PDB file of C-alpha atoms in Angstrom:
ATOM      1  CA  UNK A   3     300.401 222.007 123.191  1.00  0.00           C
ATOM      2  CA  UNK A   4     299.948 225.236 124.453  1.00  0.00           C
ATOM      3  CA  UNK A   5     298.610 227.451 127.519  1.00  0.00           C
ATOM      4  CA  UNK A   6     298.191 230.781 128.765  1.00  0.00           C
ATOM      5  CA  UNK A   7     300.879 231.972 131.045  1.00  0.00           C
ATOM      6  CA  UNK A   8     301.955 229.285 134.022  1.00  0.00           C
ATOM      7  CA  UNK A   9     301.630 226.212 134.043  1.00  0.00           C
ATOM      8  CA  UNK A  10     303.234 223.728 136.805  1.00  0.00           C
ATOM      9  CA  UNK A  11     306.806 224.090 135.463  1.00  0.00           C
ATOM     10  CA  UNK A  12     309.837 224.344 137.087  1.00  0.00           C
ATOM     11  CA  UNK A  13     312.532 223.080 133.775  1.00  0.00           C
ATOM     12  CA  UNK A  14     314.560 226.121 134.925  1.00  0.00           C
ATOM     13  CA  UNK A  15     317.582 225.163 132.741  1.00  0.00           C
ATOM     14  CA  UNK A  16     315.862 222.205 130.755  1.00  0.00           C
ATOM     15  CA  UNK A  17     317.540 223.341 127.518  1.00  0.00           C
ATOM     16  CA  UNK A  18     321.010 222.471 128.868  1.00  0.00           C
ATOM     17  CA  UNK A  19     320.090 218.877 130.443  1.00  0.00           C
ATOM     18  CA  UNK A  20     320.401 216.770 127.718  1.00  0.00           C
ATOM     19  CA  UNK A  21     318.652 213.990 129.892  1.00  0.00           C
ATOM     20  CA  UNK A  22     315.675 216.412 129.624  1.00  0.00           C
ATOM     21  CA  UNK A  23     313.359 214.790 126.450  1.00  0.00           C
ATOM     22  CA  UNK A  24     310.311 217.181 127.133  1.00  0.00           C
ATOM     23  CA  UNK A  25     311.429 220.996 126.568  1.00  0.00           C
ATOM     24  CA  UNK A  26     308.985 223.723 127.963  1.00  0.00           C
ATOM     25  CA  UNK A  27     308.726 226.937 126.457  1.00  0.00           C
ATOM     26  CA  UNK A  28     307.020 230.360 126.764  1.00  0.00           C
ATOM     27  CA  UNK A  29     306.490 232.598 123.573  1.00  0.00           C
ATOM     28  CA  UNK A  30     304.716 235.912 124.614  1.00  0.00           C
ATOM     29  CA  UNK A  31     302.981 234.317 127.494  1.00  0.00           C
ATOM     30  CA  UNK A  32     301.820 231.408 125.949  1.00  0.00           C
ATOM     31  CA  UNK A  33     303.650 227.950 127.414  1.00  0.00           C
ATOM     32  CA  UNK A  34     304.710 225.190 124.873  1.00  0.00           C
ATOM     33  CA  UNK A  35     305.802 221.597 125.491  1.00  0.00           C
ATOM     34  CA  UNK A  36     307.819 219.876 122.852  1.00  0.00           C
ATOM     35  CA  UNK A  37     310.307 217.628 122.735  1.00  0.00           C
ATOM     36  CA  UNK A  38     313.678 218.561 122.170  1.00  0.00           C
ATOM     37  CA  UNK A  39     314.435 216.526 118.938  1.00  0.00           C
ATOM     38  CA  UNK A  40     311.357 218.193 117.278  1.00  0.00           C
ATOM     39  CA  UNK A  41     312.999 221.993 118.087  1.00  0.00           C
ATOM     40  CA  UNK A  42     316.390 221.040 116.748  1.00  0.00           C
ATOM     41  CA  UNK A  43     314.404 219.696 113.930  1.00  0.00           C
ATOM     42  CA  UNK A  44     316.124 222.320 111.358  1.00  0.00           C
ATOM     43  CA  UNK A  45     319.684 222.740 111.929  1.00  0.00           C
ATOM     44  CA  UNK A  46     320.463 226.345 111.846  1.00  0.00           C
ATOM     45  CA  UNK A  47     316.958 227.563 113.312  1.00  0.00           C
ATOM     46  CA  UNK A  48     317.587 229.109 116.163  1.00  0.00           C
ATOM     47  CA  UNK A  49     315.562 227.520 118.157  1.00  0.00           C
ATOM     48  CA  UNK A  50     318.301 224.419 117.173  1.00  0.00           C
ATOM     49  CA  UNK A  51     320.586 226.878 118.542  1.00  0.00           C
ATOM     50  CA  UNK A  52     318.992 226.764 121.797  1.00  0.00           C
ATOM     51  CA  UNK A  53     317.991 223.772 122.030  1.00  0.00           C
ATOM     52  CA  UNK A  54     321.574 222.559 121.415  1.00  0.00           C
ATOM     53  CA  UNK A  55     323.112 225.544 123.661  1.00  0.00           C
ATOM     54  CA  UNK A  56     324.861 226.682 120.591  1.00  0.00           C
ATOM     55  CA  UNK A  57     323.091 230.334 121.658  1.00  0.00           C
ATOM     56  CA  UNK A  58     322.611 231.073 125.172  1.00  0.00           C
ATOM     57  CA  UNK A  59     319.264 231.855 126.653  1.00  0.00           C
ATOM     58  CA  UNK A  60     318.727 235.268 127.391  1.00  0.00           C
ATOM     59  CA  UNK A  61     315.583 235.614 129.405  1.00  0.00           C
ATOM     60  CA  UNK A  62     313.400 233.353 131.598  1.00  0.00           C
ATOM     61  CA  UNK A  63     309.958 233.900 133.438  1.00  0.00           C
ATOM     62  CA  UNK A  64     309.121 233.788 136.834  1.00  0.00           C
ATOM     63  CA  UNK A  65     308.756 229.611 136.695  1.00  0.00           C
ATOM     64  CA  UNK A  66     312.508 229.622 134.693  1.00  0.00           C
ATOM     65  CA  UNK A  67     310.944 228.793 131.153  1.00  0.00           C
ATOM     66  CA  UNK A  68     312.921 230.012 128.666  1.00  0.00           C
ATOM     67  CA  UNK A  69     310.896 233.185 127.282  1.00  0.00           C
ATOM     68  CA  UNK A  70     311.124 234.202 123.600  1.00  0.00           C
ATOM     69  CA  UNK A  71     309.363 237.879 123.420  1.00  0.00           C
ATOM     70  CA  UNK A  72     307.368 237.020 120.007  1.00  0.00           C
ATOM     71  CA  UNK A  73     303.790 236.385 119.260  1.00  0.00           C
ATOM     72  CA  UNK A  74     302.582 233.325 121.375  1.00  0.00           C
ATOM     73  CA  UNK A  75     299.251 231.879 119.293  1.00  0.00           C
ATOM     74  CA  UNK A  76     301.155 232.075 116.056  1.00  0.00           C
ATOM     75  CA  UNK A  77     303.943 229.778 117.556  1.00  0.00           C
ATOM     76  CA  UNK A  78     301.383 227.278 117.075  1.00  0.00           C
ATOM     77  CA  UNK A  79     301.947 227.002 113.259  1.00  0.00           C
ATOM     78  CA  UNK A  80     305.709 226.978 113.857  1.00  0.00           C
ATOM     79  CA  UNK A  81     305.644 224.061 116.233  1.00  0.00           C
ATOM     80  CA  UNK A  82     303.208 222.218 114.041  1.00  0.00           C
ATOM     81  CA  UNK A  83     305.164 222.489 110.707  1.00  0.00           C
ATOM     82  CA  UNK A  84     308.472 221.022 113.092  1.00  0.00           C
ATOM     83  CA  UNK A  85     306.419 218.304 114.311  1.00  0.00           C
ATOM     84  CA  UNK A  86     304.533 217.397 111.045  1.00  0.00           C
ATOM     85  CA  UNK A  87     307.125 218.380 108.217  1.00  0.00           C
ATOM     86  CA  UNK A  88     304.534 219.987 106.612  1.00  0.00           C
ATOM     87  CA  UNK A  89     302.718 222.989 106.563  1.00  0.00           C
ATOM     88  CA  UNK A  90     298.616 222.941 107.786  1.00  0.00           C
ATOM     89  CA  UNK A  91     297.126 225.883 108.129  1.00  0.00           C
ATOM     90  CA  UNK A  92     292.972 226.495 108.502  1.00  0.00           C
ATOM     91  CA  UNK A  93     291.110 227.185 105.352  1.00  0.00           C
ATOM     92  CA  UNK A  94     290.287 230.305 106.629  1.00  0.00           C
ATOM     93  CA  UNK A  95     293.876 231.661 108.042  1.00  0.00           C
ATOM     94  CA  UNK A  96     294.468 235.922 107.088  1.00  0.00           C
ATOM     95  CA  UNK A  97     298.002 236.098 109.615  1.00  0.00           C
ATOM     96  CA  UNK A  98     299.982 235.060 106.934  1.00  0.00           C
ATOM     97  CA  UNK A  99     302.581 237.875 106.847  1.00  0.00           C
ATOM     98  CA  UNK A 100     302.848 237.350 110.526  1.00  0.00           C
ATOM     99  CA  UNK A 101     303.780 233.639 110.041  1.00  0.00           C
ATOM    100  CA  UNK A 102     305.921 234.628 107.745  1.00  0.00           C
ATOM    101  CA  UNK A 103     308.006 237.483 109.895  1.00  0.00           C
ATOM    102  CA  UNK A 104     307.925 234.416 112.538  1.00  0.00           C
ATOM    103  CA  UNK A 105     309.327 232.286 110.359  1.00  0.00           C
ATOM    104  CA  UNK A 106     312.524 234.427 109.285  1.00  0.00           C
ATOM    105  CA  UNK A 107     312.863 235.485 113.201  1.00  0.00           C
ATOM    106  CA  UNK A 108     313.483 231.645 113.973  1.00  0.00           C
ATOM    107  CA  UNK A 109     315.353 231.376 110.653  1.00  0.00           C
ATOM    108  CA  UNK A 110     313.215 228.813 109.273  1.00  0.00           C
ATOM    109  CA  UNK A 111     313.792 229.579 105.307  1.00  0.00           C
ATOM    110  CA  UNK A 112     311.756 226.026 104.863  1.00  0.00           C
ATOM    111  CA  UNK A 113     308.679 227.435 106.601  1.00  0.00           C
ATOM    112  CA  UNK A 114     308.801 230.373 105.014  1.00  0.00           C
ATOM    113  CA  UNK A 115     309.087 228.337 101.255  1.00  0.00           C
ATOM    114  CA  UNK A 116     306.325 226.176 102.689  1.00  0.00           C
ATOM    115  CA  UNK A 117     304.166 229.240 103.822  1.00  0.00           C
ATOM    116  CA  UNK A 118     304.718 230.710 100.180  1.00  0.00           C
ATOM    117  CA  UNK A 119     303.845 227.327  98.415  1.00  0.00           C
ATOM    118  CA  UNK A 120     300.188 227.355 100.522  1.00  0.00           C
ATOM    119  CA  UNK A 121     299.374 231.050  99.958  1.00  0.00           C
ATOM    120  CA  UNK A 122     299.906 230.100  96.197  1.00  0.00           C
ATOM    121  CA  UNK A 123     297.342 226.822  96.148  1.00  0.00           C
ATOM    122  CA  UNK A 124     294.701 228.683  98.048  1.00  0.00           C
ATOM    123  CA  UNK A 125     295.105 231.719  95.679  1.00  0.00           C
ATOM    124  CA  UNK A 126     294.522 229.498  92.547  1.00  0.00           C
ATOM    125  CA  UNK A 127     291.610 227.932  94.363  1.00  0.00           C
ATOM    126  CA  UNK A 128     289.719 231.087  95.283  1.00  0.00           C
ATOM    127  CA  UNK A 129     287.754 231.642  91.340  1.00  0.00           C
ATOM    128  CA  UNK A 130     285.726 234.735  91.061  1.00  0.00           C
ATOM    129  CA  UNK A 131     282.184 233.492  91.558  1.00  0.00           C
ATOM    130  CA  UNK A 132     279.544 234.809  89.579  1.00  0.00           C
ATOM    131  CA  UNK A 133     275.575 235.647  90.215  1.00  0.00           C
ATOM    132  CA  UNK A 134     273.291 237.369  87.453  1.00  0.00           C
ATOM    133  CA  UNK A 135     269.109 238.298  88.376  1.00  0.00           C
ATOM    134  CA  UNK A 136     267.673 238.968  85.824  1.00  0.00           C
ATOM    135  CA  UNK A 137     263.438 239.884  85.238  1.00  0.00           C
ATOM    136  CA  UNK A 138     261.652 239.943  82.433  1.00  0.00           C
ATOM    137  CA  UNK A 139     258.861 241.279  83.921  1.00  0.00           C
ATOM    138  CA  UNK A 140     256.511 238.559  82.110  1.00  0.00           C
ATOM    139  CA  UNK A 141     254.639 236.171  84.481  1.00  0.00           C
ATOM    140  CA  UNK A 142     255.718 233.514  81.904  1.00  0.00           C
ATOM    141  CA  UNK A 143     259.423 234.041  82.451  1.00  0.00           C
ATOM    142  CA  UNK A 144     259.620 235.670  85.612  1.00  0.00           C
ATOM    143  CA  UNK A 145     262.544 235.844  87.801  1.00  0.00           C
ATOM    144  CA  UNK A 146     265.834 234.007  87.184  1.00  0.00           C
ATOM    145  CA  UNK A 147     268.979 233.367  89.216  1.00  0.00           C
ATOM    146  CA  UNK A 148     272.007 232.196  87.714  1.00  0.00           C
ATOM    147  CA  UNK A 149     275.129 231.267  90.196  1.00  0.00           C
ATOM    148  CA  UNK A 150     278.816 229.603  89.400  1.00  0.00           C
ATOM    149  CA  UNK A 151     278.599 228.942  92.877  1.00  0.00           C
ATOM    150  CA  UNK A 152     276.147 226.436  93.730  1.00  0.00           C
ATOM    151  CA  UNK A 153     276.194 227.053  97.392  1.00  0.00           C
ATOM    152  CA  UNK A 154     274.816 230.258  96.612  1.00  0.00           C
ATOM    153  CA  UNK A 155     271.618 228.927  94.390  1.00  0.00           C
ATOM    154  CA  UNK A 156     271.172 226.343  98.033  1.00  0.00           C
ATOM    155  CA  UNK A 157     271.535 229.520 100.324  1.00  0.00           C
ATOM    156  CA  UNK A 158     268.183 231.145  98.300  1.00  0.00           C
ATOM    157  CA  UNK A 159     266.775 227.980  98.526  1.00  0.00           C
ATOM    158  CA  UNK A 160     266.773 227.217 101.998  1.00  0.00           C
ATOM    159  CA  UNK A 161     265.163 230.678 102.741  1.00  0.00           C
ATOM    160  CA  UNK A 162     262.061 229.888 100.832  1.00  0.00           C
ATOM    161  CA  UNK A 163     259.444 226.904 101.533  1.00  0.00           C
ATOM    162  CA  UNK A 164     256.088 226.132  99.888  1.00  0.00           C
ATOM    163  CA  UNK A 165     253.008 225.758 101.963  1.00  0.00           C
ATOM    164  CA  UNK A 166     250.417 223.984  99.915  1.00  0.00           C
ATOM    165  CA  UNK A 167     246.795 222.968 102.330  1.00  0.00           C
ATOM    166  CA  UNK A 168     248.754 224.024 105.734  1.00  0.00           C
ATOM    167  CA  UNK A 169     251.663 221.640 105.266  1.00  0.00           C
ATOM    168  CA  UNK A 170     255.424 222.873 104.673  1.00  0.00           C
ATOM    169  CA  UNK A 171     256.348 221.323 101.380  1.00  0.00           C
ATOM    170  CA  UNK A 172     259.972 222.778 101.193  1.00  0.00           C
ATOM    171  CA  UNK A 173     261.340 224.556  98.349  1.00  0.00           C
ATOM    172  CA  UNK A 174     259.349 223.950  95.117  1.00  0.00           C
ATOM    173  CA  UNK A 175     260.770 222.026  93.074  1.00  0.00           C
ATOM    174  CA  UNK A 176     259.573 223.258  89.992  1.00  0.00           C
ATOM    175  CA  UNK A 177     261.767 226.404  90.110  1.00  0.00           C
ATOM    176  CA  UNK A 178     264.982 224.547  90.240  1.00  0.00           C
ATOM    177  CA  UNK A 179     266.394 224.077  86.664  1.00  0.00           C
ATOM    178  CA  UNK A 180     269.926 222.888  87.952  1.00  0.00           C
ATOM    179  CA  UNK A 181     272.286 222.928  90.516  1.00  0.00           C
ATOM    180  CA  UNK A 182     272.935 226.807  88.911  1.00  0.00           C
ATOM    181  CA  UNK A 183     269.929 228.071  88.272  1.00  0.00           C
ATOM    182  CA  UNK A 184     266.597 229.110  89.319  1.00  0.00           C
ATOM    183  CA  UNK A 185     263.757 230.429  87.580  1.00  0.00           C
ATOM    184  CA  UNK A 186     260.529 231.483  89.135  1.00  0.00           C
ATOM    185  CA  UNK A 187     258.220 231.620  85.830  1.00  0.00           C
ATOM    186  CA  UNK A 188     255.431 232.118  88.340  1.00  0.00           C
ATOM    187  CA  UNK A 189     255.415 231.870  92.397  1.00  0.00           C
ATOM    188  CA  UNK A 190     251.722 230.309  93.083  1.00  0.00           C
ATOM    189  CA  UNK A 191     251.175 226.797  91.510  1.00  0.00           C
ATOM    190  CA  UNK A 192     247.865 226.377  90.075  1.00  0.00           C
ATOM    191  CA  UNK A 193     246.436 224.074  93.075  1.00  0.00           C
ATOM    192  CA  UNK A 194     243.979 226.309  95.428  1.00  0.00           C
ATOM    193  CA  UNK A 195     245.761 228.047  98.471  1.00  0.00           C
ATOM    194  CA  UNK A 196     249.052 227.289  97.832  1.00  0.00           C
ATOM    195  CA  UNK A 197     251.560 230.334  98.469  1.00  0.00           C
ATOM    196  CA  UNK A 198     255.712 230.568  98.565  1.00  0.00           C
ATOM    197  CA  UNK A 199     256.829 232.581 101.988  1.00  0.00           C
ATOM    198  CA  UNK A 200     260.184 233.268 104.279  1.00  0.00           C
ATOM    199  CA  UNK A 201     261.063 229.995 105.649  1.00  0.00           C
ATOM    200  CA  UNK A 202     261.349 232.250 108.779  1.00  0.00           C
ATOM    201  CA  UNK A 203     257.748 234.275 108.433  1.00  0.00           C
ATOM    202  CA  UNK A 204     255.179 231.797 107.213  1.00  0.00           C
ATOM    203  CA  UNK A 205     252.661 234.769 106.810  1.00  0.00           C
ATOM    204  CA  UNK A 206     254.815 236.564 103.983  1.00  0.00           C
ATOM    205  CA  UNK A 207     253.597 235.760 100.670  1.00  0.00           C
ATOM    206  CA  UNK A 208     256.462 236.063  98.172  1.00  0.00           C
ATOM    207  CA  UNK A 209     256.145 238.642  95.165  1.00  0.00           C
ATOM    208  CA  UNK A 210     258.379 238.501  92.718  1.00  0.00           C
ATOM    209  CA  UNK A 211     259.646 241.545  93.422  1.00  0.00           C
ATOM    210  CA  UNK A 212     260.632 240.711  97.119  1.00  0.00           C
ATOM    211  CA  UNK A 213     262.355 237.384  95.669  1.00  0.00           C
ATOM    212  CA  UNK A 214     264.724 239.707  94.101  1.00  0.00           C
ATOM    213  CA  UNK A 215     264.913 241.970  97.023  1.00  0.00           C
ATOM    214  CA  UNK A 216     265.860 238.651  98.988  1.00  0.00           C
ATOM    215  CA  UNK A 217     268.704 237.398  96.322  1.00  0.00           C
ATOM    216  CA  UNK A 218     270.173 240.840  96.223  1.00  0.00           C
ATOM    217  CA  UNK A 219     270.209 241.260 100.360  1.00  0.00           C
ATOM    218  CA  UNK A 220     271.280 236.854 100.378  1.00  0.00           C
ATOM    219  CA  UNK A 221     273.984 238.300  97.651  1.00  0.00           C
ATOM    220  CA  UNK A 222     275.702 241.285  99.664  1.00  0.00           C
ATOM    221  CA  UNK A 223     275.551 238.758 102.785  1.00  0.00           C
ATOM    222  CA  UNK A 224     277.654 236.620 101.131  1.00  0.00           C
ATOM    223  CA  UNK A 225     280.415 239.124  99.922  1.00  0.00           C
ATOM    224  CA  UNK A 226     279.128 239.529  96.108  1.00  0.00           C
ATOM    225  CA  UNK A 227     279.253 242.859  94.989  1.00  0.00           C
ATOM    226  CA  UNK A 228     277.220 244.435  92.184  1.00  0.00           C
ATOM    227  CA  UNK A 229     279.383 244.570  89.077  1.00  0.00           C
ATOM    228  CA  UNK A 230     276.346 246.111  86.311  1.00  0.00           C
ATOM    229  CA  UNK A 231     272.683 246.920  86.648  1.00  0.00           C
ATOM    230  CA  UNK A 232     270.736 247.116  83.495  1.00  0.00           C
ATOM    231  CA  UNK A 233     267.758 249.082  83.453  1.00  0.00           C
ATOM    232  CA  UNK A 234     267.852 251.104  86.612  1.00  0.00           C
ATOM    233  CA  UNK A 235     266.242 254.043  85.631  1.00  0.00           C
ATOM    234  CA  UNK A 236     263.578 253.642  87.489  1.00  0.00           C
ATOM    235  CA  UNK A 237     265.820 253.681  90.766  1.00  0.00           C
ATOM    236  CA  UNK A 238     264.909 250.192  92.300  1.00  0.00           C
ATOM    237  CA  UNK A 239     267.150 247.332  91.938  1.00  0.00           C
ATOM    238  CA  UNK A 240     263.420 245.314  91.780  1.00  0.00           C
ATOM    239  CA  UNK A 241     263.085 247.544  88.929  1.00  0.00           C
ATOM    240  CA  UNK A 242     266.354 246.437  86.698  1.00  0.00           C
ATOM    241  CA  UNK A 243     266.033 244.051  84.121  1.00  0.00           C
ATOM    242  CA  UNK A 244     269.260 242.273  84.883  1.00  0.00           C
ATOM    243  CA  UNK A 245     271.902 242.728  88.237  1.00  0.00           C
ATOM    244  CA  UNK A 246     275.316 241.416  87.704  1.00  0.00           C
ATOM    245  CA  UNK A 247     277.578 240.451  90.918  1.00  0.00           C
ATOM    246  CA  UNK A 248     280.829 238.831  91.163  1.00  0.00           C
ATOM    247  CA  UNK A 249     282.311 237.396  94.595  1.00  0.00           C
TER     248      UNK A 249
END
């Protein structure tokens, strides 16, 4: 567990009772409680060394916790992969040359493998995702979106709602050819008053032209960026024929 600076603690010289089970730490300001078997988890770490009294401890704060001067949220991870054996980071973790300077500073070589193995899985996972518009221009063909990602085909989806005789009928389903694609061949259906509009702005009748406009600006949200634009000459992107992005 873990703190901002000062908690109730007064283990001034906890690392050198052996008596002492509970061990309470403070890494850059930030206090952690652990036991001392899971610290002298890795023999040769040197927080073993501490913990054993095999190094001496150098500085305290003002409540006599032993203070190590390194980064105190990161800790977290180290204390995590001591107490689990394993390493578990959050899908969406960017400190990992951090973690890994952390990890040679306590000389743990098996969090560093560890770190190295996860960086490697989540690389192989992360696939270039791919999005092409293209318009024919024809009313019979109309607009179509093609995605690798699903998600993405859902996220233009869920912006755009039918209302057919002053009801909200969702997303048409007639435009949905599969999880991948969508094709609007034509954006009123044949039945009197119905319209397509911004899920948001029920007054906005959809063009075709602003259903592109709202895939390209849903695209750029996302983090696609435009790989090839066919048929720009006309200096609109609701102008080309066919957009190509890749995420």
């Amino acid at each position: 567990t873990h703190t901002a600076p000062a908690l109730h603690a007064s283990a001034a010289q906890s690392f050198k009772k052996p008596s002492s089970g509970t061990i309470t730490i403070n890494v850059g300001g930030y206090l952690y409680a652990a036991q001392r078997q899971t610290l002298a988890k890795h023999p040769g770490s040197l927080l073993e060394e501490m913990v054993t009294g095999k190094k001496p401890v150098l500085h305290v704060d003002s409540m006599g916790n032993t203070f190590i001067d390194r980064d105190g949220p990161i800790f977290r991870h180290v204390l995590n992969f001591l107490r689990l054996g394993e390493l578990v980071l959050p899908e969406d973790f960017k400190e990992g040359e951090l973690l890994r300077r952390e990890a040679d500073f306590y000389r743990l070589s098996e969090l560093a493998q560890a770190l190295q193995n996860w960086e490697h899985q989540q690389a192989t996972q992360r696939e270039p995702a791919f999005l092409e518009v293209t318009d024919s221009h024809e009313r019979s063909q109309g607009l179509k979106v093609y995605s690798s990602d699903n998600s993405f085909i859902e996220k233009v989806k869920s912006r755009l709602v039918q209302i057919s005789k002053s009801r909200l009928d969702g997303f048409p389903e007639e435009f949905e050819v599969s999880s991948n694609v969508i094709q609007f061949r034509h954006f009123i259906k044949s039945e009197q008053g119905s319209r397509l509009v911004l899920k948001q702005d029920s007054t906005f009748v959809c063009t075709l032209e602003c259903l592109k406009l709202e895939t390209v600006m849903l695209a750029l949200k996302g983090g696609f960026r435009l790989l090839t634009s066919l048929d720009s000459s006309r200096g609109s992107v609701v102008q080309c024929e066919a957009l190509h992005f890749v995420k």
